[in-house]
Short mmCIF file of C-alpha atoms and ligand atoms in Angstrom, two decimals:
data_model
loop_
_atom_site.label_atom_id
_atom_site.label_comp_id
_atom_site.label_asym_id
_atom_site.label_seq_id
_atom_site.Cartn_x
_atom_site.Cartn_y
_atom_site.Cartn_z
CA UNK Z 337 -15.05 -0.87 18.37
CA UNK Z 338 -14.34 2.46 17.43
CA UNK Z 339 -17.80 3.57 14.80
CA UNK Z 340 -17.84 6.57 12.33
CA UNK Z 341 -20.84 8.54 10.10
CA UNK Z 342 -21.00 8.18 6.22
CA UNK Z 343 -23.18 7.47 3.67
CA UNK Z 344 -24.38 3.46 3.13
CA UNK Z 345 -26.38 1.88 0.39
CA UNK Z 346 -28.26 -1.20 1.58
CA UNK Z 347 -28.30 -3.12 -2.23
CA UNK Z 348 -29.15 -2.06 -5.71
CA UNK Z 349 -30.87 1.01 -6.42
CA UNK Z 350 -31.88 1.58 -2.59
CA UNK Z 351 -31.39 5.13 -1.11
CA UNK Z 352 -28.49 6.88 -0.08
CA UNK Z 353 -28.61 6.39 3.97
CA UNK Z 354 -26.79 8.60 6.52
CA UNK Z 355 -25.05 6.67 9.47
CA UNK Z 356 -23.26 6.78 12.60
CA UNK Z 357 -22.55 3.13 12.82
CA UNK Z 358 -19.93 2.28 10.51
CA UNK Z 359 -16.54 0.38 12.02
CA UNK Z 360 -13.87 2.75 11.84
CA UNK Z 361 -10.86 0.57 9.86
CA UNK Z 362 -7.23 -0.37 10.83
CA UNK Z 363 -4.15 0.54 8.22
CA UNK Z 364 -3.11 -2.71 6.84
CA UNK Z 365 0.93 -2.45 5.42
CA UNK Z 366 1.22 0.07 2.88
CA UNK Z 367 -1.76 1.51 4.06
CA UNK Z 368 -2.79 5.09 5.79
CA UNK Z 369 -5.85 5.87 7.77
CA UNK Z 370 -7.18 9.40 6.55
CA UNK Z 371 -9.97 11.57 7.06
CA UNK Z 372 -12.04 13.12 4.00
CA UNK Z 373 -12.02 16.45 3.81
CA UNK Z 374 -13.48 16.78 0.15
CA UNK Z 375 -14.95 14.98 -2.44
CA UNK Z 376 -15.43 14.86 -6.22
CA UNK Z 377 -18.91 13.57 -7.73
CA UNK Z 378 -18.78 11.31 -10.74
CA UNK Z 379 -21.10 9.64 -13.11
CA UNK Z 380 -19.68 6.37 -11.49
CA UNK Z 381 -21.43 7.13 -7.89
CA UNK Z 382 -25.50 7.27 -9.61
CA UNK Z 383 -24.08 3.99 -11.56
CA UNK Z 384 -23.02 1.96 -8.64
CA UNK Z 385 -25.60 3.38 -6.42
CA UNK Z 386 -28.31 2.38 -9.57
CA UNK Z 387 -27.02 -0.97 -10.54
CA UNK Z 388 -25.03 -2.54 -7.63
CA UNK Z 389 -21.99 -3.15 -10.16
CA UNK Z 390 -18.62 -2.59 -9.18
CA UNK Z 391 -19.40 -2.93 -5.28
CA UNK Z 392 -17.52 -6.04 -3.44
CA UNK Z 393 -20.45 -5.59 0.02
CA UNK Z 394 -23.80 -4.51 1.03
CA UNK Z 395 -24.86 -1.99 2.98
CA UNK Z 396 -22.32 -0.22 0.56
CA UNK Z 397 -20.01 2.57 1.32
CA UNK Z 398 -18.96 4.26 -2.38
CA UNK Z 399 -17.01 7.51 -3.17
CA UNK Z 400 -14.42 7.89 -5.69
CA UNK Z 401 -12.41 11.06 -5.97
CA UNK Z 402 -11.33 12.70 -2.39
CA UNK Z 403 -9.05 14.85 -0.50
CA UNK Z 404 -7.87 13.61 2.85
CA UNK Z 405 -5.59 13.90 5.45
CA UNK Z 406 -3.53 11.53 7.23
CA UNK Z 407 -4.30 10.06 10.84
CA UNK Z 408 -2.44 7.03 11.16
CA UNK Z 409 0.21 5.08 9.13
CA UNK Z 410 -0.12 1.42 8.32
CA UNK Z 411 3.57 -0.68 8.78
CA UNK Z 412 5.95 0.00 5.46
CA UNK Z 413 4.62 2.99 4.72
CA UNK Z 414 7.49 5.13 3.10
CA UNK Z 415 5.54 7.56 1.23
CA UNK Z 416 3.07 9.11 3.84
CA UNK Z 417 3.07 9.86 7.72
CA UNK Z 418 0.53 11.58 10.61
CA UNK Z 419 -0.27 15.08 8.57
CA UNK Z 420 0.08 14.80 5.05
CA UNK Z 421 -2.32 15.50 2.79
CA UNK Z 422 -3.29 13.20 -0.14
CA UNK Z 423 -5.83 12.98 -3.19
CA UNK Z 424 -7.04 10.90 -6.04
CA UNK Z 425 -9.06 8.40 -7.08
CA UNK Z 426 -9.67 5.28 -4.71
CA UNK Z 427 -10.08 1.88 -5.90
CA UNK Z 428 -14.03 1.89 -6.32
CA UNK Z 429 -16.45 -0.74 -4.64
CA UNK Z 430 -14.76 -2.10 -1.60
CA UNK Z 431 -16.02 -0.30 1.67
CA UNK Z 432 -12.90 0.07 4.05
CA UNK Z 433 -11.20 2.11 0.37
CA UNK Z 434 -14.02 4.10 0.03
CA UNK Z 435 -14.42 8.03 1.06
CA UNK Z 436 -17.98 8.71 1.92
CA UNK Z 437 -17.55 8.08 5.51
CA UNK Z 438 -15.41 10.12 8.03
CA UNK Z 439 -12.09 8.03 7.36
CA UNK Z 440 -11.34 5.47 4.99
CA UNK Z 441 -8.16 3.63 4.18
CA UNK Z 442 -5.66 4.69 1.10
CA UNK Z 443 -3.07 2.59 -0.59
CA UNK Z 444 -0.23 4.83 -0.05
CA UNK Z 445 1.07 3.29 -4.21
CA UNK Z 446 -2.02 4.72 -5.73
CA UNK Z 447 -2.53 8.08 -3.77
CA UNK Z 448 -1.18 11.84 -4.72
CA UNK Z 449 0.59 13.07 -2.01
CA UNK Z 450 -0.92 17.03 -1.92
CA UNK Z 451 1.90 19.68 -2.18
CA UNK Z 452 0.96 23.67 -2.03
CA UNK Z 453 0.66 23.18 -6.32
CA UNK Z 454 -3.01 21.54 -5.53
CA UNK Z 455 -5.43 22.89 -3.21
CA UNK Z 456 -7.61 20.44 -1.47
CA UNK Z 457 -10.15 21.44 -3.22
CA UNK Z 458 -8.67 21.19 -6.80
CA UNK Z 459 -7.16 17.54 -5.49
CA UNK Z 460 -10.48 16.23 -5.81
CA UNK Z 461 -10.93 16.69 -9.41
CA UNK Z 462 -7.67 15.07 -10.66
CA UNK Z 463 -7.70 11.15 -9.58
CA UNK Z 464 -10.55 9.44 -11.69
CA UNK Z 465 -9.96 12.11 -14.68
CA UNK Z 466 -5.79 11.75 -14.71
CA UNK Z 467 -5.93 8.10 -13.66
CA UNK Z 468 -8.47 7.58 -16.66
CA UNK Z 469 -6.47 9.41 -19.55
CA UNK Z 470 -3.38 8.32 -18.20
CA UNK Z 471 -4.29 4.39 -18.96
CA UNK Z 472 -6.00 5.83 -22.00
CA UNK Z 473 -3.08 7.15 -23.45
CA UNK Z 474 0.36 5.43 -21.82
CA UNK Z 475 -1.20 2.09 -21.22
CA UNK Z 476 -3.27 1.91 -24.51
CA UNK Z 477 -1.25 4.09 -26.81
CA UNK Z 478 1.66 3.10 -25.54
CA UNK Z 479 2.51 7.14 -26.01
CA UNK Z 480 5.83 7.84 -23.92
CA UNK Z 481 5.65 10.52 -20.54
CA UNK Z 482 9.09 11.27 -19.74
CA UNK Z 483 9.90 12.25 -16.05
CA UNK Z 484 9.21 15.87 -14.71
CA UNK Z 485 12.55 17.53 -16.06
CA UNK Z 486 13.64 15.27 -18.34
CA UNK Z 487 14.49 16.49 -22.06
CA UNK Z 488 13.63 13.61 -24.69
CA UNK Z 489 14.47 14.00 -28.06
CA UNK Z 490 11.00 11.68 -29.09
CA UNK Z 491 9.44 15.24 -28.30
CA UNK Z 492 10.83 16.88 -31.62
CA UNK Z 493 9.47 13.63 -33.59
CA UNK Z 494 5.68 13.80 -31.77
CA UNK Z 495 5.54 17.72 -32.63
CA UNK Z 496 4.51 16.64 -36.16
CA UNK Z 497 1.71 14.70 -35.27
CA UNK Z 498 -1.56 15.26 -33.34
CA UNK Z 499 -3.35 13.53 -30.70
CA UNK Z 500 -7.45 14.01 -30.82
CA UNK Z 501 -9.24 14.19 -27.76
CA UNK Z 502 -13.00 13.75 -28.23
CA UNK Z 503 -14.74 15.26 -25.10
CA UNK Z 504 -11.50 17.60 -24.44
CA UNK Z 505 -14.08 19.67 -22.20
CA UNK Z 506 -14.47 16.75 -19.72
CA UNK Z 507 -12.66 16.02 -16.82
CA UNK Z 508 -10.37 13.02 -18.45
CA UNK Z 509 -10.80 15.27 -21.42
CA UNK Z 510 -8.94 17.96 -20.33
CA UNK Z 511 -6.52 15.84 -18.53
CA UNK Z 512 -5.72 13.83 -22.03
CA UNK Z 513 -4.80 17.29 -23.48
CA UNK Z 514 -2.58 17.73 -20.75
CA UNK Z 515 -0.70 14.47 -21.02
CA UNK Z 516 -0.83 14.33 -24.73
CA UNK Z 517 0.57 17.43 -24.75
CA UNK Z 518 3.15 16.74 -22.10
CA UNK Z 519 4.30 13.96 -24.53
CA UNK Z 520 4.92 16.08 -27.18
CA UNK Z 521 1.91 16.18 -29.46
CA UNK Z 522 -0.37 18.39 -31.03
CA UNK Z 523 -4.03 18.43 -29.77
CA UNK Z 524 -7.20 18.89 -31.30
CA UNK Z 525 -10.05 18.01 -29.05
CA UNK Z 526 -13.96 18.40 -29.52
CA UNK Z 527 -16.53 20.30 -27.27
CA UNK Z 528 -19.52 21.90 -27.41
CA UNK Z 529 -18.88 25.73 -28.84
CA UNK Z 530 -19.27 27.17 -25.06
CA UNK Z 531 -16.73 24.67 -23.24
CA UNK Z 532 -14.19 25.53 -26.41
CA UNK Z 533 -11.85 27.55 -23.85
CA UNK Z 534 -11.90 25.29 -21.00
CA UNK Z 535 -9.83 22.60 -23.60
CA UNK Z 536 -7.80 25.43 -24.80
CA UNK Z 537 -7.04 26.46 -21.32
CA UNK Z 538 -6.02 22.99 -20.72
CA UNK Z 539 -3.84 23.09 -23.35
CA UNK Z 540 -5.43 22.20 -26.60
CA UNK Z 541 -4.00 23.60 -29.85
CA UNK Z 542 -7.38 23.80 -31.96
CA UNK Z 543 -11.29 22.78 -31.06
CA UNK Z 544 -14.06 21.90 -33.01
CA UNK Z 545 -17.58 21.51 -32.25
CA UNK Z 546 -18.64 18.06 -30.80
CA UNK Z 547 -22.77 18.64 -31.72
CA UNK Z 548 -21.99 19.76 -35.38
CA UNK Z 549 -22.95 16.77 -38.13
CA UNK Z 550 -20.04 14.05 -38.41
CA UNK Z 551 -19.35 14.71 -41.70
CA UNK Z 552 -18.56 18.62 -40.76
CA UNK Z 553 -16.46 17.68 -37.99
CA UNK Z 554 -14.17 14.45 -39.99
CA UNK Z 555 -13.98 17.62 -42.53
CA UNK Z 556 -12.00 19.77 -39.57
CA UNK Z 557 -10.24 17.37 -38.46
CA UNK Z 558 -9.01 16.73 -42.43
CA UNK Z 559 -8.03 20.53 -42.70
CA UNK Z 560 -6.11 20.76 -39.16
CA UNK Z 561 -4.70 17.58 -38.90
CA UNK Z 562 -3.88 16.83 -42.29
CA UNK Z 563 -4.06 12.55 -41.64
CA UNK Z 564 -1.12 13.18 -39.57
CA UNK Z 565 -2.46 11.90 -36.52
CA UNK Z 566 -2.52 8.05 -35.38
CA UNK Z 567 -4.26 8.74 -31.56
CA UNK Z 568 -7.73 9.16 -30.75
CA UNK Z 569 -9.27 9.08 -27.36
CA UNK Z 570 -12.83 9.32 -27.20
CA UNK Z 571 -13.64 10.20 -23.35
CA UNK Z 572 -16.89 11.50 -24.52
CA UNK Z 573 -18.41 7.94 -24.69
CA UNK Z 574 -20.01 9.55 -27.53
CA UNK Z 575 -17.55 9.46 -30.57
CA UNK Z 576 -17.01 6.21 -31.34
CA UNK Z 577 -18.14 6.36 -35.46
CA UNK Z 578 -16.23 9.51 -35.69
CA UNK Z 579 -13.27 8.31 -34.42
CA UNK Z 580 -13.10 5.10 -35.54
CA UNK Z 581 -14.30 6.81 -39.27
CA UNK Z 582 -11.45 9.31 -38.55
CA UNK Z 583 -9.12 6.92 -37.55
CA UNK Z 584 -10.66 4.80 -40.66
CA UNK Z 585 -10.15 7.15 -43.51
CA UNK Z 586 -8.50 10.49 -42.83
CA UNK Z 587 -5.26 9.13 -41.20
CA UNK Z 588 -2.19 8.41 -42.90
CA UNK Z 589 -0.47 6.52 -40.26
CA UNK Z 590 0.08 2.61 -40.45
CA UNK Z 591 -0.08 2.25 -36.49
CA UNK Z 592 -3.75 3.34 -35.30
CA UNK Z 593 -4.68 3.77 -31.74
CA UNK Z 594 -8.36 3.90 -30.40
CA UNK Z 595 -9.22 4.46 -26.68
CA UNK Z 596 -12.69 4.48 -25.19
CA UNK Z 597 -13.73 5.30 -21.60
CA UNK Z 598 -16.88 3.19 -23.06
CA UNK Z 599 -16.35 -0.38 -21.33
CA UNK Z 600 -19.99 -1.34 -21.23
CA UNK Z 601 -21.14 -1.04 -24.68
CA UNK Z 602 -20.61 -3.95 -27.62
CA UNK Z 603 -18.13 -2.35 -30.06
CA UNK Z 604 -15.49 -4.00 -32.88
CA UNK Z 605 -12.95 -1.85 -34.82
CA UNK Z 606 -11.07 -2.36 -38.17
CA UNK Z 607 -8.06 -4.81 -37.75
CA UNK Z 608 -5.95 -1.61 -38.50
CA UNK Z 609 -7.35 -0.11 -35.31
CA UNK Z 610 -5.90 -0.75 -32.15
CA UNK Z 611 -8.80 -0.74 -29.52
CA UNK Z 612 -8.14 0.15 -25.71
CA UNK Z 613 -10.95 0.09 -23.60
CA UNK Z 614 -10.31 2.16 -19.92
CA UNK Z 615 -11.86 0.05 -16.60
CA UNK Z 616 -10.07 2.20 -14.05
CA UNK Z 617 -12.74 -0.02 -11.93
CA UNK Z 618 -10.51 -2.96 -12.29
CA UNK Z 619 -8.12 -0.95 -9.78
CA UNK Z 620 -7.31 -2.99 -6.24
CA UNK Z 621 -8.79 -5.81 -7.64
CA UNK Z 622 -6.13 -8.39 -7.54
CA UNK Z 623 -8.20 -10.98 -8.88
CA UNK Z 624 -7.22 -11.33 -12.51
CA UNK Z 625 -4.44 -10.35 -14.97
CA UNK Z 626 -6.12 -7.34 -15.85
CA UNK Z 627 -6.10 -5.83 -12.29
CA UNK Z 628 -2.93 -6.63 -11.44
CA UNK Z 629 -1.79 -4.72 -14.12
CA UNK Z 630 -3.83 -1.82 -13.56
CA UNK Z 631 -2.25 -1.67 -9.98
CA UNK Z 632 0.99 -1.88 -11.42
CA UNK Z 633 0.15 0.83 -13.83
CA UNK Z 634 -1.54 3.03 -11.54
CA UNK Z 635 1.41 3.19 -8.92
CA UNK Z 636 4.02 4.34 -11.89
CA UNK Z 637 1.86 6.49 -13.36
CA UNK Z 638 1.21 8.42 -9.95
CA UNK Z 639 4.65 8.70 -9.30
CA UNK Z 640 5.32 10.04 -12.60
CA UNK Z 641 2.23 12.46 -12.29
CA UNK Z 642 3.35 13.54 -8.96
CA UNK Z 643 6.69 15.21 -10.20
CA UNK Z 644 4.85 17.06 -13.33
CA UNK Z 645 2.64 18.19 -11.04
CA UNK Z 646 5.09 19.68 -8.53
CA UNK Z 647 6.78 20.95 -11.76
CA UNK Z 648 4.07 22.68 -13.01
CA UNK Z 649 3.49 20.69 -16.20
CA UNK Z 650 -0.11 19.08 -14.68
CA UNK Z 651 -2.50 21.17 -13.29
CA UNK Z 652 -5.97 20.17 -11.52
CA UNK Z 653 -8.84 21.41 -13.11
CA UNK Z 654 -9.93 25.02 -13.21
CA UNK Z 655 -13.58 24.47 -14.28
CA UNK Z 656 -14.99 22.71 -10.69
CA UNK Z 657 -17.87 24.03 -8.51
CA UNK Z 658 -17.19 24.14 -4.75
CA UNK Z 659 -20.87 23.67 -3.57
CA UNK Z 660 -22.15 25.46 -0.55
CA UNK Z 661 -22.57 23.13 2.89
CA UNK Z 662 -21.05 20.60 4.54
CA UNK Z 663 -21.15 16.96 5.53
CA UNK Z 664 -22.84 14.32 4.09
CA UNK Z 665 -26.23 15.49 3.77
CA UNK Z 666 -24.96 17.65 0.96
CA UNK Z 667 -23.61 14.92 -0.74
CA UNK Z 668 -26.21 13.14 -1.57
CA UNK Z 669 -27.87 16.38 -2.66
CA UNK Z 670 -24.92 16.52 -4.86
CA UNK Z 671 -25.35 13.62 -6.48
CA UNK Z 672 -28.82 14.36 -7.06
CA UNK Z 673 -28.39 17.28 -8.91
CA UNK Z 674 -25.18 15.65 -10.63
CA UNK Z 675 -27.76 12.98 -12.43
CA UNK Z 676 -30.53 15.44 -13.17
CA UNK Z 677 -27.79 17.02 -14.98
CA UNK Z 678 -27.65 20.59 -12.85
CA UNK Z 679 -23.76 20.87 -12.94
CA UNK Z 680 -22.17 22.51 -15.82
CA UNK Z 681 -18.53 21.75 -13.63
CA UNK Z 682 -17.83 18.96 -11.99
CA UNK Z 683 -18.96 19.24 -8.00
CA UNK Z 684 -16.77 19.49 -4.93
CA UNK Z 685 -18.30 18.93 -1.42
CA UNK Z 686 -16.89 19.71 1.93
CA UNK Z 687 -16.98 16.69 4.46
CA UNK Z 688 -15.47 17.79 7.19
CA UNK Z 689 -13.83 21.26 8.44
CA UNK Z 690 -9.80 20.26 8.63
N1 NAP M 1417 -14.17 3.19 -18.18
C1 NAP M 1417 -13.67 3.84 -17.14
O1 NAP M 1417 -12.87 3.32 -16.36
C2 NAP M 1417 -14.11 5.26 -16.92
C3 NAP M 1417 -13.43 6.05 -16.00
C4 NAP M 1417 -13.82 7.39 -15.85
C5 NAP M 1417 -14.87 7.88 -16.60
N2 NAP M 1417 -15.54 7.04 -17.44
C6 NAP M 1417 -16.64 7.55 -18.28
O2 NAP M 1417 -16.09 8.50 -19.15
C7 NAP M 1417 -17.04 9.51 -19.44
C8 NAP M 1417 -16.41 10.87 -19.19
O3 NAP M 1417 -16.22 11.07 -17.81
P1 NAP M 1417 -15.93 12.54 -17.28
O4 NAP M 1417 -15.85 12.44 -15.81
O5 NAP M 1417 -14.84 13.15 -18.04
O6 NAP M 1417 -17.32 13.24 -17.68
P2 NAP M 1417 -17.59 14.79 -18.01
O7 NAP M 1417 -16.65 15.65 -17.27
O8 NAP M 1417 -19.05 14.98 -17.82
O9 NAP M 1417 -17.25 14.94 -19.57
C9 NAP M 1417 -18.11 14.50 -20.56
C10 NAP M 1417 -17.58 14.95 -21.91
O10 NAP M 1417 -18.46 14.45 -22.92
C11 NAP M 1417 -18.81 15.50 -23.82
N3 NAP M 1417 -20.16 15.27 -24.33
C12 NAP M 1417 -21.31 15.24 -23.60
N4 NAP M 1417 -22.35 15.01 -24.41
C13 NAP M 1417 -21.85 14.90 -25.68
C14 NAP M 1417 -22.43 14.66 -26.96
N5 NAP M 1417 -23.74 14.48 -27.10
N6 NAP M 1417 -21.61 14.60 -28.04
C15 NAP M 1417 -20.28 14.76 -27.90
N7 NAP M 1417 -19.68 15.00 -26.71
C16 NAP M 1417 -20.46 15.07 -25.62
C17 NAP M 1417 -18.73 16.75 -22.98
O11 NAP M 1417 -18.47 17.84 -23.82
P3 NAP M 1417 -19.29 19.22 -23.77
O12 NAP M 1417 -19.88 19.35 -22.39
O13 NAP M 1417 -18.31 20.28 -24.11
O14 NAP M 1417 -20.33 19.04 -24.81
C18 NAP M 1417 -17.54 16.46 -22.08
O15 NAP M 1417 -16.35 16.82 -22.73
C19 NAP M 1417 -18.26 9.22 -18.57
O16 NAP M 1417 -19.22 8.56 -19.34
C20 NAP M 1417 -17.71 8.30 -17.49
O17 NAP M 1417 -18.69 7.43 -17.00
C21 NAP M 1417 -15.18 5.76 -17.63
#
């Protein structure tokens, strides 16, 4: 049996181990065999790693956002072949899925296929982040994305109203002002006074300060928005009583849409509310309704990404940090640093030299 390095975590809260002895997988149907080349640190790795949730077998191979190249094709596989490149998020928890080891399997449904419009680098900072706004906002809001290139008169009609993006500095953040704004709207996102740019850059129409007292910031959002807004996504995890309170008393609209990248702690809303609450965790799951419809959702949303990206309308993240070293080693340093809070970007780490 053919065995590979990568990173293993022997049960809950035990230490990120470096090994040489993990079974190298087989593409299933649909499937591709690929090699990491890069990968994206997120607060998800320290939580797994910490509590154990979310992982389907010990010793534990985790990882969520990657770049990779393809080695091997599964049978059916339409999309990919020997020498593509691919990138996004993979479904979390199950070991053969997962990227911290020298190749992993991909679902060829729920994997960007890399064209010269990404680097490999930037590839690892769109999967989690676009995967998470995207259920966020089409699945939750039920907002409309129209195909790369397709006119849609609804665009006229959204121009009027706004979409608010608490956290627009983050990585779904910033890609909820880019899909919210590919839909038509007007943005207004919070973020600390020094990140202000990096949600303007990403296309936000007007900021305001996410540490400034609530009252001050329902106040902006008063003056800019004028009520007409009926959207909020909080992918802060820190904005739920503003944006429920927003939602609450400063919009005019009947329909009102509240989405949280918060599924862990207890929350209710106002009956008027509509509540959406992300668990991009539930992807490859199979096992209940939920799931299944995340897979579902996942695959068209992809596709859908994949042509505004080519077209120019999506863009990975500027604001990333290519870290210095290689290999897995650095990794775990990575992740270190990442929960001691040492990042201001979000961290890329070279795996493996092409
Ligand atoms: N449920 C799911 O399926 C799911 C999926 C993905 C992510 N998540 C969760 O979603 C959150 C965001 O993920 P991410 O990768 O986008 O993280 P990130 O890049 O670190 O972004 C965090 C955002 O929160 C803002 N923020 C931080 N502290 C704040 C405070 N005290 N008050 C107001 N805003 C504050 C930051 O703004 P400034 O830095 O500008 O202040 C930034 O915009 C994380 O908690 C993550 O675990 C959940």
């Amino acid at each position: 049996m053919a065995t590979q390095t990568g990173i293993t975590i022997a049960g809950p809260n035990a230490p990120y181990t470096v090994v040489d002895n993990i079974p190298r997988p087989t593409p299933g149907p649909k499937q591709a065999l690929v090699k990491s080349l890069f990968v994206g640190i997120n607060p998800v790795e320290p939580f797994m790693q910490h509590s154990g949730l979310l992982i389907e077998e010990f010793p534990a191979i985790i990882g969520s956002d990657v770049t990779a190249v393809v080695l091997e094709t599964g049978p059916g596989c339409e999309k990919l072949k020997k020498g593509d490149y691919v990138f996004g998020c993979v479904p979390i928890g199950q070991n053969k899925l997962s990227p911290f080891q020298d190749t992993f399997l991909v679902v060829e449904d729920w994997v960007f296929k890399k064209t010269d419009k990404v680097s490999l680098e930037g590839g690892c900072t769109v999967g989690s982040g676009i995967l998470t706004a995207g259920l966020a906002l089409l699945d939750g809001q039920y907002m409309k994305l129209q195909p790369a290139g397709t006119s849609w008169a609804g665009a006229a009609i959204n121009q009027q109203s706004w979409v608010i993006v608490m956290g627009g500095s983050g990585t779904v953040g910033q890609y909820a002002v880019q899909i919210a704004k590919l839909c038509g709207y007007q943005v207004l996102a919070s973020t600390s006074v020094s990140k202000a740019e990096i949600a303007r850059k990403a296309g936000a129409d007007a900021t305001f300060d996410n540490r400034a007292p609530m009252e001050e910031q329902l106040g902006i959002i008063e003056r800019v928005t004028g009520g007409l807004f009926a959207h909020v996504i909080d992918a802060s995890v820190q904005a739920f009583e503003l944006s429920v309170k927003a939602l609450d008393t400063i919009s005019k609209e009947k329909f009102k849409y509240f989405s949280t990248t918060d599924d862990w702690s207890e929350m209710s809303v106002p009956e008027t509310i509509s509540l959406y609450r992300v668990q991009l965790g539930q992807l490859g799951r199979f096992t209940t309704d939920l799931a299944k419809h995340t897979n579902e959702k996942v695959a068209e949303m992809i596709a859908l990404f994949e042509g505004h990206f080519e077209a120019g309308g999506l863009r990975p993240l500027e604001s990333y940090q290519v870290l210095d070293g290689v290999g897995w080693e650095k990794v775990i340093e990575a992740i270190d640093d990442f929960e001691a809070g040492k990042f201001s970007q979000k961290p890329i780490v070279k795996v493996h030299e092409e």
